[in-house]
Short mmCIF file of C-alpha atoms in Angstrom, two decimals:
data_model
loop_
_atom_site.label_atom_id
_atom_site.label_comp_id
_atom_site.label_asym_id
_atom_site.label_seq_id
_atom_site.Cartn_x
_atom_site.Cartn_y
_atom_site.Cartn_z
CA MET A 1 0.00 0.00 0.00
CA THR A 2 1.26 3.49 -0.85
CA HIS A 3 0.88 6.21 1.80
CA TYR A 4 1.20 9.91 1.05
CA LYS A 5 2.07 11.43 4.42
CA THR A 6 4.12 14.34 5.72
CA ASP A 7 3.87 14.12 9.54
CA TYR A 8 3.94 10.79 11.42
CA ALA A 9 6.17 8.27 13.18
CA ILE A 10 7.17 4.68 12.44
CA ILE A 11 8.12 2.33 15.28
CA HIS A 12 9.35 -1.26 15.67
CA ALA A 13 11.26 -1.19 12.36
CA GLU A 14 14.51 -2.77 11.25
CA ILE A 15 15.88 0.53 9.89
CA LEU A 16 18.56 0.46 7.19
CA ALA A 17 20.22 3.79 7.98
CA GLY A 18 23.33 5.65 6.85
CA SER A 19 25.46 5.80 3.70
CA GLN A 20 26.75 2.25 4.26
CA PRO A 21 23.37 1.02 5.46
CA HIS A 22 23.51 -0.53 8.91
CA THR A 23 20.52 -2.00 10.70
CA ILE A 24 18.95 -0.25 13.68
CA HIS A 25 16.99 -3.02 15.37
CA GLU A 26 13.56 -2.14 16.74
CA GLY A 27 14.16 1.49 15.79
CA GLY A 28 11.84 4.41 15.25
CA ILE A 29 11.70 7.38 12.94
CA LEU A 30 9.95 10.74 13.17
CA VAL A 31 8.77 12.55 10.03
CA ALA A 32 7.83 16.22 9.84
CA GLN A 33 6.81 18.16 6.72
CA GLY A 34 7.83 15.25 4.52
CA LYS A 35 11.40 15.12 5.85
CA ILE A 36 13.18 12.80 8.27
CA GLN A 37 13.18 14.72 11.54
CA GLU A 38 14.78 12.23 13.92
CA ILE A 39 15.94 8.61 13.98
CA PHE A 40 15.64 6.70 17.25
CA PRO A 41 17.61 3.59 18.27
CA ASP A 42 14.69 2.69 20.53
CA SER A 43 11.02 2.61 19.53
CA THR A 44 9.90 3.52 23.04
CA GLU A 45 11.46 6.95 22.73
CA ALA A 46 10.09 7.43 19.22
CA GLN A 47 6.59 6.52 20.35
CA ALA A 48 6.75 8.87 23.34
CA GLN A 49 7.91 11.76 21.15
CA ALA A 50 5.18 11.09 18.57
CA GLN A 51 2.49 10.98 21.24
CA LYS A 52 3.74 14.25 22.69
CA LEU A 53 3.41 15.87 19.25
CA GLY A 54 0.06 14.21 18.51
CA LEU A 55 1.40 12.38 15.45
CA GLU A 56 0.02 9.26 13.83
CA ILE A 57 2.07 6.22 14.88
CA ILE A 58 2.64 3.35 12.44
CA ASP A 59 3.86 0.01 13.77
CA ALA A 60 6.21 -1.66 11.29
CA GLN A 61 6.04 -4.91 13.28
CA GLY A 62 9.68 -5.77 12.61
CA ALA A 63 9.69 -5.11 8.86
CA TYR A 64 12.75 -3.71 7.09
CA LEU A 65 12.53 0.06 6.59
CA GLY A 66 14.79 1.46 3.88
CA PRO A 67 14.98 4.50 1.62
CA GLY A 68 12.68 4.54 -1.38
CA LEU A 69 14.30 2.83 -4.35
CA ILE A 70 15.72 4.88 -7.24
CA ASP A 71 15.76 3.51 -10.79
CA MET A 72 18.15 5.74 -12.71
CA HIS A 73 17.53 4.08 -16.09
CA ILE A 74 14.03 3.03 -17.14
CA HIS A 75 12.09 3.43 -20.41
CA GLY A 76 8.66 2.30 -19.27
CA CYS A 77 6.51 0.06 -17.08
CA GLY A 78 2.90 -0.64 -16.23
CA GLY A 79 1.82 -0.63 -19.87
CA THR A 80 3.27 2.76 -20.84
CA ASP A 81 6.63 4.22 -21.79
CA THR A 82 8.44 7.44 -22.64
CA GLY A 83 7.85 6.94 -26.36
CA GLN A 84 4.15 7.78 -25.91
CA GLU A 85 2.89 11.01 -27.45
CA ASP A 86 1.38 12.16 -24.14
CA LEU A 87 4.58 12.17 -22.09
CA GLN A 88 3.00 13.78 -19.04
CA THR A 89 0.47 10.98 -18.65
CA ALA A 90 3.17 8.39 -19.29
CA LEU A 91 5.41 9.80 -16.55
CA GLU A 92 2.52 10.04 -14.09
CA THR A 93 1.46 6.46 -14.83
CA MET A 94 5.02 5.20 -14.44
CA ALA A 95 5.43 7.11 -11.17
CA GLN A 96 2.26 5.63 -9.69
CA PHE A 97 3.07 2.11 -10.88
CA MET A 98 6.62 2.19 -9.52
CA SER A 99 5.64 3.81 -6.22
CA GLN A 100 3.46 0.80 -5.44
CA ARG A 101 6.61 -1.31 -5.84
CA GLY A 102 8.85 0.77 -3.61
CA ILE A 103 10.51 2.79 -6.40
CA THR A 104 9.90 6.38 -5.35
CA SER A 105 12.29 8.20 -7.71
CA PHE A 106 13.33 7.46 -11.26
CA GLN A 107 15.23 8.83 -14.24
CA PRO A 108 13.21 8.04 -17.37
CA ALA A 109 15.17 7.25 -20.51
CA VAL A 110 13.73 9.11 -23.49
CA PHE A 111 14.20 9.27 -27.24
CA PRO A 112 17.31 11.51 -27.32
CA SER A 113 16.29 14.74 -29.00
CA VAL A 114 15.78 18.43 -28.22
CA LYS A 115 12.09 18.07 -29.03
CA VAL A 116 11.59 15.30 -26.47
CA MET A 117 13.60 17.18 -23.82
CA ALA A 118 11.28 20.15 -24.34
CA LYS A 119 8.26 17.85 -23.93
CA ALA A 120 9.75 16.41 -20.75
CA GLN A 121 10.27 19.84 -19.21
CA ALA A 122 6.72 20.87 -20.11
CA ALA A 123 5.33 17.63 -18.66
CA LEU A 124 7.10 18.15 -15.33
CA GLU A 125 6.07 21.80 -15.18
CA ALA A 126 2.44 20.75 -15.63
CA SER A 127 2.59 17.88 -13.14
CA PRO A 128 4.01 18.47 -9.63
CA MET A 129 3.39 14.79 -8.90
CA ALA A 130 5.58 13.65 -11.80
CA ALA A 131 8.18 16.31 -10.96
CA TYR A 132 8.45 14.91 -7.43
CA HIS A 133 9.28 11.40 -8.65
CA VAL A 134 11.27 12.20 -11.82
CA CYS A 135 14.70 13.33 -10.65
CA SER A 136 16.08 14.02 -14.16
CA ILE A 137 16.06 12.62 -17.70
CA TYR A 138 18.31 9.96 -19.24
CA ASN A 139 19.34 10.35 -22.91
CA GLU A 140 20.68 7.00 -24.19
CA GLY A 141 22.43 8.72 -27.08
CA PRO A 142 22.35 10.34 -29.58
CA PHE A 143 26.17 10.22 -29.74
CA ILE A 144 26.68 6.45 -29.75
CA ALA A 145 28.17 3.80 -32.06
CA LEU A 146 25.84 2.58 -34.79
CA GLU A 147 27.12 -1.01 -34.55
CA LYS A 148 26.29 -1.08 -30.81
CA LYS A 149 22.94 0.70 -30.91
CA GLY A 150 21.09 -2.38 -29.62
CA GLY A 151 17.35 -1.71 -29.63
CA LEU A 152 17.74 2.04 -30.17
CA PRO A 153 16.45 3.30 -33.55
CA ALA A 154 19.21 4.24 -35.99
CA GLU A 155 17.42 7.49 -36.83
CA SER A 156 17.98 8.71 -33.28
CA LEU A 157 21.79 8.72 -33.71
CA ARG A 158 23.85 11.67 -34.91
CA ASN A 159 27.37 13.00 -35.01
CA PHE A 160 28.48 15.06 -32.04
CA THR A 161 28.25 18.85 -32.14
CA ALA A 162 28.78 21.08 -29.14
CA GLU A 163 25.81 23.18 -30.24
CA TYR A 164 23.39 20.22 -30.09
CA MET A 165 24.83 19.12 -26.78
CA GLU A 166 24.24 22.58 -25.34
CA GLN A 167 20.66 22.51 -26.57
CA LEU A 168 20.02 19.17 -24.84
CA LEU A 169 21.44 20.61 -21.62
CA SER A 170 19.44 23.84 -21.80
CA PHE A 171 16.31 22.41 -20.13
CA HIS A 172 15.78 22.54 -16.38
CA HIS A 173 13.90 20.62 -13.73
CA PRO A 174 11.03 22.80 -12.45
CA GLU A 175 11.57 21.84 -8.79
CA THR A 176 15.36 21.93 -8.49
CA ASN A 177 16.31 24.19 -11.42
CA ARG A 178 19.15 21.74 -12.13
CA THR A 179 19.76 20.72 -15.72
CA LEU A 180 17.01 18.28 -16.68
CA LEU A 181 19.45 16.05 -18.57
CA GLY A 182 20.88 14.02 -15.69
CA THR A 183 22.68 11.32 -17.68
CA MET A 184 23.69 10.94 -21.34
CA THR A 185 25.21 7.83 -22.90
CA VAL A 186 28.15 8.63 -25.18
CA ALA A 187 30.42 6.21 -27.05
CA PRO A 188 33.94 7.26 -25.98
CA GLU A 189 35.54 6.51 -29.35
CA LEU A 190 33.41 9.04 -31.24
CA GLU A 191 34.89 12.32 -32.34
CA GLY A 192 33.97 14.98 -29.77
CA ALA A 193 33.35 12.54 -26.89
CA ASP A 194 35.90 14.32 -24.70
CA VAL A 195 34.24 17.66 -25.43
CA ALA A 196 30.83 16.17 -24.60
CA TRP A 197 32.24 15.02 -21.24
CA ASP A 198 33.52 18.51 -20.42
CA ILE A 199 30.30 20.28 -21.47
CA ALA A 200 28.16 17.87 -19.43
CA ALA A 201 30.34 18.19 -16.34
CA LYS A 202 30.19 21.98 -16.49
CA ALA A 203 26.38 21.84 -16.66
CA GLY A 204 26.10 19.42 -13.74
CA SER A 205 25.16 16.45 -15.93
CA LYS A 206 26.89 13.07 -16.25
CA VAL A 207 28.23 11.39 -19.36
CA ALA A 208 27.98 7.60 -19.18
CA TRP A 209 30.22 5.63 -21.50
CA GLY A 210 28.23 3.00 -23.37
CA HIS A 211 26.78 1.70 -26.65
CA THR A 212 30.38 1.53 -27.78
CA ALA A 213 32.54 -0.63 -30.03
CA SER A 214 35.77 0.59 -28.42
CA TYR A 215 38.34 -1.36 -26.43
CA ALA A 216 39.97 -0.63 -23.08
CA ASP A 217 43.20 0.71 -24.59
CA MET A 218 41.21 3.34 -26.52
CA LEU A 219 39.50 4.91 -23.51
CA PRO A 220 40.16 8.40 -22.14
CA ALA A 221 41.41 8.46 -18.54
CA ASN A 222 38.52 10.49 -17.13
CA LYS A 223 37.77 10.55 -13.43
CA GLY A 224 34.26 9.76 -12.26
CA VAL A 225 33.52 7.36 -15.12
CA HIS A 226 30.04 5.82 -15.23
CA LEU A 227 29.04 2.94 -17.50
CA THR A 228 25.65 2.42 -19.12
CA HIS A 229 24.36 -1.12 -18.32
CA ILE A 230 27.66 -2.99 -17.94
CA PHE A 231 28.30 -5.88 -20.39
CA ASN A 232 25.42 -4.77 -22.65
CA ALA A 233 26.00 -2.82 -25.88
CA MET A 234 29.76 -2.92 -25.30
CA ASN A 235 32.67 -5.29 -25.85
CA GLY A 236 33.22 -7.64 -22.92
CA ILE A 237 36.23 -8.94 -20.98
CA ASP A 238 38.02 -10.76 -23.76
CA HIS A 239 41.51 -11.88 -22.75
CA ARG A 240 43.13 -10.36 -25.84
CA ARG A 241 41.01 -7.31 -26.57
CA PRO A 242 39.07 -6.33 -23.44
CA GLY A 243 36.27 -3.87 -24.02
CA LEU A 244 34.57 -1.24 -21.90
CA ALA A 245 33.25 -3.87 -19.47
CA ILE A 246 36.71 -4.27 -17.93
CA VAL A 247 36.92 -0.63 -16.85
CA PRO A 248 35.63 -0.95 -13.25
CA PHE A 249 38.20 -3.71 -12.61
CA LEU A 250 41.17 -1.47 -13.55
CA LYS A 251 43.19 0.45 -10.97
CA GLN A 252 43.07 3.72 -12.91
CA TYR A 253 39.24 3.54 -12.91
CA GLN A 254 38.81 2.41 -9.30
CA ASP A 255 36.16 5.10 -8.77
CA ALA A 256 34.14 4.07 -11.86
CA THR A 257 30.46 3.40 -11.23
CA TYR A 258 28.29 1.21 -13.41
CA GLU A 259 24.71 0.12 -14.04
CA LEU A 260 23.59 -3.50 -13.85
CA ILE A 261 20.43 -5.05 -15.31
CA ALA A 262 19.97 -8.06 -13.03
CA ASP A 263 17.14 -9.95 -14.74
CA THR A 264 19.61 -12.85 -15.48
CA VAL A 265 19.05 -12.45 -19.24
CA HIS A 266 20.91 -9.20 -19.89
CA VAL A 267 23.72 -10.49 -17.68
CA ASN A 268 24.19 -14.15 -16.82
CA GLN A 269 23.85 -15.16 -13.16
CA ARG A 270 27.46 -16.41 -13.03
CA THR A 271 28.74 -13.19 -14.53
CA MET A 272 26.85 -11.20 -11.89
CA GLU A 273 28.40 -13.41 -9.22
CA PHE A 274 31.86 -12.68 -10.66
CA LEU A 275 31.13 -8.96 -10.79
CA ILE A 276 29.77 -8.62 -7.26
CA HIS A 277 32.23 -11.04 -5.63
CA THR A 278 35.16 -9.20 -7.21
CA LEU A 279 34.06 -5.56 -6.90
CA GLY A 280 31.52 -5.57 -4.09
CA THR A 281 28.54 -3.23 -4.21
CA ASP A 282 29.93 0.24 -3.43
CA ARG A 283 29.92 1.35 -7.09
CA LEU A 284 27.08 -0.72 -8.49
CA CYS A 285 23.78 0.91 -9.49
CA LEU A 286 20.90 -1.51 -9.99
CA ILE A 287 18.73 -0.46 -12.94
CA SER A 288 15.81 -2.03 -14.75
CA ASP A 289 16.25 -0.61 -18.28
CA ALA A 290 12.61 -1.69 -18.38
CA MET A 291 10.07 -1.25 -21.16
CA ALA A 292 6.28 -0.76 -21.07
CA ALA A 293 5.63 -4.44 -20.37
CA ALA A 294 7.56 -4.39 -17.08
CA GLY A 295 5.40 -5.62 -14.24
CA MET A 296 2.65 -6.75 -16.62
CA GLY A 297 3.68 -10.35 -17.33
CA PRO A 298 4.08 -11.97 -20.78
CA GLY A 299 2.41 -10.31 -23.76
CA GLU A 300 2.84 -8.02 -26.76
CA SER A 301 3.11 -4.25 -27.06
CA VAL A 302 4.41 -1.52 -29.37
CA TYR A 303 7.49 0.69 -28.85
CA LEU A 304 8.39 3.49 -31.26
CA GLY A 305 6.03 1.96 -33.82
CA ARG A 306 7.55 -1.55 -33.67
CA GLN A 307 5.96 -4.72 -32.30
CA VAL A 308 7.45 -5.93 -29.03
CA ILE A 309 7.11 -9.36 -27.39
CA CYS A 310 7.64 -9.94 -23.67
CA ASP A 311 8.24 -13.24 -21.86
CA GLY A 312 7.90 -11.76 -18.37
CA LYS A 313 11.66 -11.27 -17.97
CA VAL A 314 12.73 -9.24 -21.01
CA SER A 315 11.25 -7.44 -24.00
CA ARG A 316 12.41 -7.95 -27.59
CA TYR A 317 11.47 -6.54 -30.97
CA LYS A 318 9.36 -9.20 -32.64
CA GLU A 319 11.18 -8.65 -35.92
CA GLY A 320 14.74 -9.85 -35.50
CA ASN A 321 14.26 -10.94 -31.85
CA ILE A 322 16.42 -7.99 -30.75
CA LEU A 323 16.72 -7.58 -26.98
CA ILE A 324 15.58 -4.03 -26.14
CA GLY A 325 14.96 -3.97 -22.40
CA SER A 326 13.94 -5.74 -19.24
CA ALA A 327 10.45 -6.65 -18.10
CA MET A 328 11.47 -6.77 -14.43
CA LEU A 329 11.66 -3.84 -12.03
CA THR A 330 14.42 -3.34 -9.48
CA HIS A 331 12.38 -4.37 -6.43
CA ASP A 332 12.21 -7.86 -7.98
CA THR A 333 15.74 -8.15 -9.39
CA GLY A 334 17.23 -6.82 -6.15
CA ARG A 335 15.30 -9.39 -4.14
CA GLN A 336 16.56 -12.13 -6.48
CA LEU A 337 20.15 -11.07 -5.84
CA VAL A 338 19.55 -11.40 -2.09
CA GLU A 339 17.87 -14.79 -2.54
CA ALA A 340 20.86 -15.95 -4.63
CA GLY A 341 23.20 -14.96 -1.80
CA LEU A 342 25.02 -12.34 -3.90
CA ILE A 343 24.10 -9.43 -1.61
CA ASP A 344 22.53 -8.88 1.81
CA VAL A 345 19.63 -6.58 2.71
CA ALA A 346 21.96 -3.63 3.31
CA GLY A 347 23.49 -4.27 -0.11
CA PHE A 348 20.02 -4.29 -1.65
CA PHE A 349 19.35 -0.72 -0.49
CA ARG A 350 22.90 0.34 -1.34
CA ILE A 351 22.68 -0.66 -5.02
CA ALA A 352 18.99 0.16 -5.51
CA SER A 353 18.87 3.54 -3.77
CA THR A 354 22.00 4.94 -2.11
CA ASN A 355 24.42 4.48 -5.02
CA PRO A 356 22.07 5.82 -7.74
CA ALA A 357 21.37 8.89 -5.58
CA ARG A 358 25.08 9.52 -5.15
CA VAL A 359 25.87 9.10 -8.85
CA LEU A 360 23.06 11.49 -9.79
CA GLY A 361 24.06 14.03 -7.13
CA LEU A 362 20.76 13.72 -5.26
CA SER A 363 21.53 14.86 -1.72
CA ASP A 364 17.87 14.85 -0.63
CA ARG A 365 17.10 11.12 -1.01
CA GLY A 366 18.66 7.65 -1.20
CA LEU A 367 19.48 7.44 2.52
CA ILE A 368 17.67 7.23 5.81
CA GLU A 369 19.30 10.26 7.35
CA VAL A 370 17.98 13.34 9.14
CA GLY A 371 16.93 16.03 6.67
CA ARG A 372 16.37 13.68 3.73
CA ARG A 373 13.05 13.03 2.02
CA ALA A 374 10.66 10.76 3.89
CA ASP A 375 10.40 8.35 0.96
CA PHE A 376 10.48 4.86 2.47
CA VAL A 377 9.76 1.27 1.58
CA LEU A 378 8.82 -1.38 4.13
CA LEU A 379 9.85 -4.92 3.17
CA ASN A 380 8.74 -8.11 4.88
CA ASP A 381 11.12 -10.94 5.79
CA LYS A 382 10.89 -12.25 2.21
CA LEU A 383 11.85 -8.76 0.93
CA GLN A 384 8.45 -8.25 -0.66
CA VAL A 385 7.08 -4.72 -0.65
CA GLN A 386 4.70 -4.32 2.28
CA ASP A 387 4.15 -0.55 2.43
CA VAL A 388 5.52 2.53 0.69
CA PHE A 389 5.64 6.04 2.16
CA ILE A 390 5.90 9.18 0.02
CA GLY A 391 6.87 12.43 1.76
CA ARG A 392 4.18 14.54 0.15
CA THR A 393 0.39 14.68 -0.02
CA ASN A 394 -0.99 13.13 -3.20
#
């Protein structure tokens, strides 16, 4: 159940708090004006304080309480996607659908163009609800390698120009006034990629290397590297010619962050085990890269005018059987990683909330910490979503 509340208390919760989430057993939390006011190591004190202030008290009954999940790379879910003509309705529908599943913030991936960025800004200006949940916009392109475009339409690609890059960055989020373009995938081998990096950094946006045919010895030595969905749309860890996927394992890129689609189809279970066992979870951002069919089960749909088939795990273009995105959301793939023994509960919240918030520069969410948004998810002992709390009135 999703609750839109701004003033209340939660008691008897297993609270995953802090930047390296640690568990506060039988803890309590006080919320005021949609923000975390105080965190208590003892529910008795939290309850007494709430009663003194006349606040509603919610008993978590021992459930896990963590920060609302953040999907920093998603195209669609719940039967709609960002390719729809009515983008405002699509974003609102996605926000509502994901909120019910514990995902309280997201960065929608859109068709990379100035026209669509203008539509996105207008949609968020017209919808405070969507603006609350949409932290920024993801452009998967347009400056990427044609041979590694994956499911992206060829007509969306173009050669780099600083002028076009500036236009994409000229739109702003109506709530934060930050640049609306939070992340842009760029193939590092393309002419102008280094300039794109500099322009994005100056604007407060992030270039993510991806959809690339390059190899490790061709990469620029940038600091703060981020990879678009590791192992997908890039060359892998070949022993003779390692591609972009090897970057996070290299000493010179030891601060590199990366996205992982954990549906077991985009990346094999054994490969995920190798990745997490070797690198841990401090730099991993769990994403869905989901399409409209996500959360809807097997079926057929249309994306950008092309027929799509979904088997409940992934979506593919019917013609050519091209893999274009996942059909699983991060609350499910994260739980599967815990069930497989690859991460613990603290790791779940780290990769599905804390790390994406840090990569996107979101200092108001992603952690249970005083002053942050009161966006929470309560999970039962099987890590299924029990309740979701949004720090605003609906």
